[in-house]
Amino acid sequence: MEITSRNNQIVITSDKKEIIFESPTSIVLDTMAIDFFGEYEKSGFLATFHEVEGKNLFTLRIEGKNIAYIPTDTLEITEKVVNFLGNIDILILPGNKNSTKIFENVEARMVIPYGEETPVFLSSLGQNIEMVDKYKTKEVDFETESTVFVRVGN
């Protein structure tokens, strides 16, 4: 799985198919726009778009990994939210100071923050990582006890 950024949007590529995390209310799953609540399957990818506690949340299953896209920084982590998100391998969320509370309350093996305030998010968590054009995930990323932070941009 390869993670990049295009037009300030996170893009995950798997088997030459793309998932674009387009906005707080939609993603593009291999050319199919998902902008209405429900479960979707396309090209071997499974995606769920739900409203939980009044906030939009997305979960995806790609290459055997669970991906959670939380496009808000005001989500209160309740039992209902945790149950919906499940076991998170990759967490994609806005990179700002408010989002640190979300990160601290959900366990994720990899975190991909996005947005202009990403350096603030990372520094508030004691992370000082360089921005890369693309990041190719490795199985070892998901086997360690500590969280892997990925900062992509162009």
Coordinates of C-alpha atoms in Angstrom, one line a residue:
M1 CA 0.0 0.0 0.0
E2 CA 1.4 3.4 -0.9
I3 CA 0.3 6.7 0.8
T4 CA 0.7 10.0 -1.0
S5 CA -0.8 13.5 -1.0
R6 CA -2.4 15.1 -4.1
N7 CA -4.1 18.5 -4.0
N8 CA -3.9 18.5 -0.2
Q9 CA -5.8 15.2 -0.1
I10 CA -4.5 11.9 1.2
V11 CA -4.4 9.2 -1.4
I12 CA -3.8 5.5 -0.8
T13 CA -2.9 3.3 -3.7
S14 CA -3.2 -0.5 -3.7
D15 CA -2.9 -2.7 -6.8
K16 CA -3.0 0.4 -9.0
K17 CA -6.4 1.4 -7.5
E18 CA -6.8 4.6 -5.6
I19 CA -8.7 5.7 -2.5
I20 CA -8.9 9.5 -2.2
F21 CA -9.9 11.0 1.1
E22 CA -11.6 13.9 -0.6
S23 CA -13.5 15.8 2.1
P24 CA -15.2 15.5 5.4
T25 CA -18.3 14.1 3.6
S26 CA -16.8 11.9 0.8
I27 CA -14.1 9.6 -0.3
V28 CA -13.4 8.2 -3.8
L29 CA -13.1 4.5 -3.9
D30 CA -11.5 3.5 -7.2
T31 CA -13.4 6.2 -9.1
M32 CA -16.7 5.6 -7.2
A33 CA -17.6 8.6 -5.0
I34 CA -18.9 7.6 -1.6
D35 CA -20.9 10.5 -0.2
F36 CA -24.0 8.8 1.2
F37 CA -24.1 6.7 4.4
G38 CA -23.9 3.0 3.9
E39 CA -21.6 0.1 3.1
Y40 CA -19.8 -0.2 -0.2
E41 CA -17.6 -2.7 -2.0
K42 CA -15.6 -1.9 -5.1
S43 CA -12.5 -3.6 -6.6
G44 CA -12.0 -5.7 -3.5
F45 CA -12.2 -2.7 -1.1
L46 CA -14.8 -2.6 1.6
A47 CA -15.9 0.9 2.9
T48 CA -18.4 2.0 5.4
F49 CA -19.6 5.6 5.8
H50 CA -21.5 6.3 9.0
E51 CA -22.7 9.1 11.1
V52 CA -21.8 8.4 14.7
E53 CA -22.5 10.9 17.5
G54 CA -23.4 13.5 14.9
K55 CA -20.0 13.2 13.1
N56 CA -19.1 11.6 9.7
L57 CA -16.8 8.5 10.1
F58 CA -15.4 6.2 7.4
T59 CA -13.8 2.8 7.8
L60 CA -12.2 0.8 5.1
R61 CA -10.6 -2.6 4.7
I62 CA -7.6 -2.6 2.3
E63 CA -4.9 -5.3 2.0
G64 CA -6.2 -6.8 5.3
K65 CA -5.7 -3.6 7.1
N66 CA -8.4 -1.6 8.9
I67 CA -8.3 2.1 8.0
A68 CA -10.3 4.8 9.9
Y69 CA -10.9 8.2 8.4
I70 CA -12.0 10.7 11.0
P71 CA -12.5 14.0 9.1
T72 CA -13.2 16.1 12.2
D73 CA -11.3 17.3 15.2
T74 CA -14.3 17.6 17.5
L75 CA -15.2 14.0 17.8
E76 CA -15.9 12.8 21.3
I77 CA -14.6 9.3 21.7
T78 CA -17.5 7.3 23.2
E79 CA -18.1 3.5 23.4
K80 CA -20.3 3.8 20.3
V81 CA -17.5 5.5 18.4
V82 CA -14.9 2.9 19.5
N83 CA -17.2 0.0 18.6
F84 CA -17.8 1.5 15.1
L85 CA -14.1 2.1 14.4
G86 CA -12.9 -1.3 15.8
N87 CA -9.3 -2.3 15.7
I88 CA -7.5 0.5 13.8
D89 CA -4.3 -0.2 11.7
I90 CA -4.2 3.2 10.0
L91 CA -5.8 6.4 11.3
I92 CA -6.3 9.4 9.0
L93 CA -7.3 12.6 10.8
P94 CA -6.9 16.4 10.6
G95 CA -3.5 17.3 11.9
N96 CA -4.2 20.0 14.5
K97 CA -4.0 20.5 18.2
N98 CA -7.7 19.4 18.8
S99 CA -7.1 16.1 17.0
T100 CA -4.5 15.1 19.6
K101 CA -7.3 14.2 22.0
I102 CA -8.8 11.9 19.4
F103 CA -5.5 10.2 18.7
E104 CA -4.9 9.7 22.5
N105 CA -8.2 8.0 22.9
V106 CA -8.1 5.6 20.1
E107 CA -5.3 3.0 19.5
A108 CA -3.8 3.0 16.0
R109 CA -0.7 1.4 14.7
M110 CA -0.1 4.2 12.1
V111 CA -1.3 7.8 12.1
I112 CA -1.5 10.0 9.0
P113 CA -2.4 13.6 9.9
Y114 CA -3.2 16.0 7.1
G115 CA -3.7 19.8 6.8
E116 CA -1.7 23.0 7.3
E117 CA -1.5 22.5 11.1
T118 CA 0.1 19.0 10.9
P119 CA 3.4 20.3 12.4
V120 CA 1.5 21.5 15.5
F121 CA -0.2 18.1 15.8
L122 CA 3.0 16.2 15.5
S123 CA 5.1 18.5 17.9
S124 CA 2.3 18.4 20.5
L125 CA 2.8 14.6 20.5
G126 CA 6.6 14.8 20.6
Q127 CA 7.0 13.8 17.0
N128 CA 9.5 15.5 14.7
I129 CA 9.3 13.7 11.4
E130 CA 10.1 14.8 7.9
M131 CA 7.5 15.2 5.2
V132 CA 7.8 12.6 2.4
D133 CA 6.3 12.6 -1.1
K134 CA 5.1 9.0 -0.7
Y135 CA 5.3 6.3 1.9
K136 CA 5.1 2.6 1.2
T137 CA 3.8 0.6 4.1
K138 CA 5.7 -2.4 5.4
E139 CA 4.3 -5.2 7.5
V140 CA 6.8 -4.2 10.3
D141 CA 4.9 -0.9 10.6
F142 CA 2.0 -2.8 12.1
E143 CA 4.0 -5.2 14.3
T144 CA 5.6 -2.7 16.7
E145 CA 4.2 -1.5 20.0
S146 CA 4.7 2.1 19.2
T147 CA 2.7 4.1 16.7
V148 CA 4.2 5.0 13.3
F149 CA 3.5 8.6 12.2
V150 CA 3.5 9.3 8.5
R151 CA 3.6 12.9 7.1
V152 CA 3.0 13.0 3.3
G153 CA 2.9 16.1 1.2
N154 CA 4.1 17.7 -2.0

